[in-house]
GROMACS .gro file of C-alpha atoms in nm:
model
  184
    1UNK     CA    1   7.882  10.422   9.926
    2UNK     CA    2   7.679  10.119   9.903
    3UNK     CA    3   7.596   9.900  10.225
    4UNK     CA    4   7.552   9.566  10.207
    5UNK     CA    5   7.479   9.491  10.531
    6UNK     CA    6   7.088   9.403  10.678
    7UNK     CA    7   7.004   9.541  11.005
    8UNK     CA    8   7.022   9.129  11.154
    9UNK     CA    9   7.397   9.104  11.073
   10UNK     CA   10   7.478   9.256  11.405
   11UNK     CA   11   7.429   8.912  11.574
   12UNK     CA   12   7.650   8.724  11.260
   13UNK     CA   13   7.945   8.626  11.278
   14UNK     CA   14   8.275   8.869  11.220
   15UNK     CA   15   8.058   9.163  11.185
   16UNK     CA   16   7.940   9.135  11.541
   17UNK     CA   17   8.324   9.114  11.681
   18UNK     CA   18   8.441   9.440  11.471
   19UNK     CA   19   8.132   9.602  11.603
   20UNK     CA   20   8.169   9.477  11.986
   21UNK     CA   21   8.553   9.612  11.980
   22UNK     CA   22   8.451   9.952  11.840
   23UNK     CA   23   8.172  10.015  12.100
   24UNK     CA   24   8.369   9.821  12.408
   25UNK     CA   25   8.506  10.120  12.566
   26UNK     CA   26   8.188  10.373  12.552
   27UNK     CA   27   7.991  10.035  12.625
   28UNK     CA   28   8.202   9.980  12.988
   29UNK     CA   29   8.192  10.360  13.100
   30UNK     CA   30   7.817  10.361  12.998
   31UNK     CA   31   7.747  10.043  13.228
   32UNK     CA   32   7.963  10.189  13.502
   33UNK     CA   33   7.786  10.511  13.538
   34UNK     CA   34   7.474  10.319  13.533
   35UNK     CA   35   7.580  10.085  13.820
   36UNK     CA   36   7.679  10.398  14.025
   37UNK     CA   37   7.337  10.554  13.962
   38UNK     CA   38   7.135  10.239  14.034
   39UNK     CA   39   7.376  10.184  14.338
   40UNK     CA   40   7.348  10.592  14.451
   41UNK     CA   41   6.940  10.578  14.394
   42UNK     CA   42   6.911  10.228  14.619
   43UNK     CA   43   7.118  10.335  14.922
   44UNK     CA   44   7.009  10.744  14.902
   45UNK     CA   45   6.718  10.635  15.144
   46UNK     CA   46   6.931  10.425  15.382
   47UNK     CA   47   7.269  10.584  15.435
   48UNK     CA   48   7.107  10.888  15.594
   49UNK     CA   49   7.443  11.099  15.515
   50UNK     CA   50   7.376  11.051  15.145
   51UNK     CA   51   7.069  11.232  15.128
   52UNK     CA   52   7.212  11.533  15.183
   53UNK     CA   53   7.497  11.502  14.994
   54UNK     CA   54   7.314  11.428  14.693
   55UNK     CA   55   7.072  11.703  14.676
   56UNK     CA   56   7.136  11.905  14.388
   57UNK     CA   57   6.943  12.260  14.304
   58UNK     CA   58   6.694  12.182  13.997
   59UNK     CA   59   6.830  12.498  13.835
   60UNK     CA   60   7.215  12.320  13.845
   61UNK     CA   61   7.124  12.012  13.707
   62UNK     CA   62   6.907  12.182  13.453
   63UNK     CA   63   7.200  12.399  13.316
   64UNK     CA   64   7.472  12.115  13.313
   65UNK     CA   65   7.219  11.897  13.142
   66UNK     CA   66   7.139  12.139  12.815
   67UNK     CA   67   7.498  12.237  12.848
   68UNK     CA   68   7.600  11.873  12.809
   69UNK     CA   69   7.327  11.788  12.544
   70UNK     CA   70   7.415  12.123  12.330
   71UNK     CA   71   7.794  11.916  12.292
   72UNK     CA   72   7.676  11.589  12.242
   73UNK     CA   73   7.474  11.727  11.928
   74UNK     CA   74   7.700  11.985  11.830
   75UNK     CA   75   7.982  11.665  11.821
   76UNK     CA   76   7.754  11.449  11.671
   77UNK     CA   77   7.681  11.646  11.416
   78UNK     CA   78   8.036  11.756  11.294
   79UNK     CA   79   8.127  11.415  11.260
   80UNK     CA   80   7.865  11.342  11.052
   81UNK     CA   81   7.917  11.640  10.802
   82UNK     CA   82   8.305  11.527  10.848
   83UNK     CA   83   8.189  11.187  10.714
   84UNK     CA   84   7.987  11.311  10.423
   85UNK     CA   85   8.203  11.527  10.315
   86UNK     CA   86   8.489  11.222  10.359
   87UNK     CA   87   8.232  10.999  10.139
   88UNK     CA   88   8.184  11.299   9.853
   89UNK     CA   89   8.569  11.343   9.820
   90UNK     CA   90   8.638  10.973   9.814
   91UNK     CA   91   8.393  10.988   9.514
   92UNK     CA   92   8.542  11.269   9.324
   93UNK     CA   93   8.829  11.095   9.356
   94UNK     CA   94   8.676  10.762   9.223
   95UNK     CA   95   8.518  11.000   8.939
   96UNK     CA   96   8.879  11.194   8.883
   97UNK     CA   97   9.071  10.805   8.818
   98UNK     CA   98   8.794  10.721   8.581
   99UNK     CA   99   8.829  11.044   8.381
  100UNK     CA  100   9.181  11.006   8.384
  101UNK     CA  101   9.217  10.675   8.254
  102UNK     CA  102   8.946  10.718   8.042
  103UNK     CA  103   9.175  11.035   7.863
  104UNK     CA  104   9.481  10.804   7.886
  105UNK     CA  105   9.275  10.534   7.716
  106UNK     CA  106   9.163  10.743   7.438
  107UNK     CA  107   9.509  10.886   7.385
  108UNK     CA  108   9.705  10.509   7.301
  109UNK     CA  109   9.417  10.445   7.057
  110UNK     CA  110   9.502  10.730   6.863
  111UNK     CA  111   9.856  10.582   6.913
  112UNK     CA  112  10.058  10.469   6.570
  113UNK     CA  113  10.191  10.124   6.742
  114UNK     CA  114  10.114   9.802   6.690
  115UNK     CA  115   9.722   9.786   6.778
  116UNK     CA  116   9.843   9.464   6.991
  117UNK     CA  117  10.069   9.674   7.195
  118UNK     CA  118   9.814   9.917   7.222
  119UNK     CA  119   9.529   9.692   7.347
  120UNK     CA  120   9.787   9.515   7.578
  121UNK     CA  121   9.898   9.886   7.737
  122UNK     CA  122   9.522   9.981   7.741
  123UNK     CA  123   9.447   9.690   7.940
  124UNK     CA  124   9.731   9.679   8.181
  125UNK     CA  125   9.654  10.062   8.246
  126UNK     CA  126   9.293   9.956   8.332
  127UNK     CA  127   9.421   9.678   8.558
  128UNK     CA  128   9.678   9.895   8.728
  129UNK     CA  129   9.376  10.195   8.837
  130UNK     CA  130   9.175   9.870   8.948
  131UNK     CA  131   9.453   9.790   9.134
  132UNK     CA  132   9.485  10.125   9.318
  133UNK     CA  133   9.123  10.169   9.384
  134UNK     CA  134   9.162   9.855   9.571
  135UNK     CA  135   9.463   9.941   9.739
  136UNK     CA  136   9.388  10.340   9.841
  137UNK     CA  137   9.024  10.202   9.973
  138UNK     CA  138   9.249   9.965  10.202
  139UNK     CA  139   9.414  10.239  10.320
  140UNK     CA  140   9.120  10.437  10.408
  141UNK     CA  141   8.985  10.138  10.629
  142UNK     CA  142   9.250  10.251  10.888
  143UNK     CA  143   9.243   9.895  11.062
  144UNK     CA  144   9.639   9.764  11.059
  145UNK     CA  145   9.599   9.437  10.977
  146UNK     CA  146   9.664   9.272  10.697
  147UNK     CA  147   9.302   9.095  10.577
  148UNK     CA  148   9.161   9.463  10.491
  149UNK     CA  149   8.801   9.396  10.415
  150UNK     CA  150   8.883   9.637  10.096
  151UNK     CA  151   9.106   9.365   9.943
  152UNK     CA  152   8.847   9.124   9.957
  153UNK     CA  153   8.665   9.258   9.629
  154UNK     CA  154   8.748   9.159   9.274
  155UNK     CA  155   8.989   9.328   9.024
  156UNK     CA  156   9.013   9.327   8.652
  157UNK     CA  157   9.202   9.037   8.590
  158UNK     CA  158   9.514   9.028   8.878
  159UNK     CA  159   9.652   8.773   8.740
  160UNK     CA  160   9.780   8.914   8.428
  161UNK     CA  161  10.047   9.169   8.581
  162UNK     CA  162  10.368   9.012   8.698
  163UNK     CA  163  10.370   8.802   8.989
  164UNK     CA  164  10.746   8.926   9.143
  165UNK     CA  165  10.584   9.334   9.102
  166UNK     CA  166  10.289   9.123   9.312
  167UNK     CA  167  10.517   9.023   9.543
  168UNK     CA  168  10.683   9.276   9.626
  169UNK     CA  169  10.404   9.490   9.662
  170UNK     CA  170  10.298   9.297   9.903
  171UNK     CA  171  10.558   9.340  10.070
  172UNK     CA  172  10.579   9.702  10.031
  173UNK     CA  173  10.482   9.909  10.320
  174UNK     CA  174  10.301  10.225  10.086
  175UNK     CA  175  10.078  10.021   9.833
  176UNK     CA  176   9.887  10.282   9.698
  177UNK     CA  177  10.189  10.479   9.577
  178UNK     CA  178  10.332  10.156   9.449
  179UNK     CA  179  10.051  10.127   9.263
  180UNK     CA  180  10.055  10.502   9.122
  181UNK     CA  181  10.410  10.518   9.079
  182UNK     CA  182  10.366  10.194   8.815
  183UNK     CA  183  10.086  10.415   8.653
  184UNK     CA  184  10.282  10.703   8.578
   0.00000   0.00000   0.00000
């Protein structure tokens, strides 16, 4: 996976909103708990029934605290394993297209048709796995609309398959097996 992104582009444009929505909801119970704390530590010396209500044993605290931090790493770190191991199979799967076209390739040149017809399938083939890296990587993005940031990188030459099989898989509500079904 290569990032493009600089560490400044959280204050650009579009890249700012996605990342604002993502972190809105932690963000607002994160600000609430700090307004209760900052609200509980100004009035603990002035509402004299607080005091007492808020003294908790060292040992208590203690406890609940390495309790809670032991989950918040133990979390943290199974999503990151989940997300390497999500990156490395997303490669292999890159790497398994590329061997497989690359055998499919090598197969219509040893092909006894017109070399013209063979060329022309070679090249739609390459087009078509182009096509469905572009499409499954969509997928993957998980956001429902319909300006996937996945579909904003080139292909090998679009415009040369058919614009109706465009159009209608646009219109088609499973791309990527669109896409793989035209391959087979």
């Amino acid at each position: 996976i290569y990032y493009t992104r600089s560490w400044f582009t959280i204050f650009s444009g579009t890249s700012c909103s996605n990342q604002v929505r993502t972190f809105y909801k932690p963000f607002s119970v994160a600000l609430t708990c700090m307004c209760c704390s900052i609200l509980l530590i100004v009035f603990e010396h002035q509402v004299p029934f607080l005091e007492s209500l808020l003294h908790i044993e060292s040992a208590a605290y203690a406890s609940f605290s390495s309790l809670l931090g032991f989950f918040i790493v133990f979390r943290t770190s199974m999503a990151s394993s989940r997300f390497w191991e999500a990156c490395s199979v997303v490669r292999a799967m890159m790497g398994d297209w590329f061997d497989g076209t690359s055998t499919l390739v090598a197969y219509l040149r040893a092909s006894d048709a017109d070399p013209d017809v063979v060329v022309g399938h070679q090249q739609l083939l390459i087009r078509l796995v182009s096509l469905l890296n572009l499409m499954v990587l969509g997928e993957l993005e998980g956001e429902e609309s319909q300006t996937k940031r996945a579909h904003t990188h080139e292909l090998l030459d679009v415009q040369s398959i058919d614009r109706e099989s465009l159009e209608m898989l646009n219109t088609s509500a499973n791309r990527p097996e669109v896409v793989f079904q035209w391959i087979q």
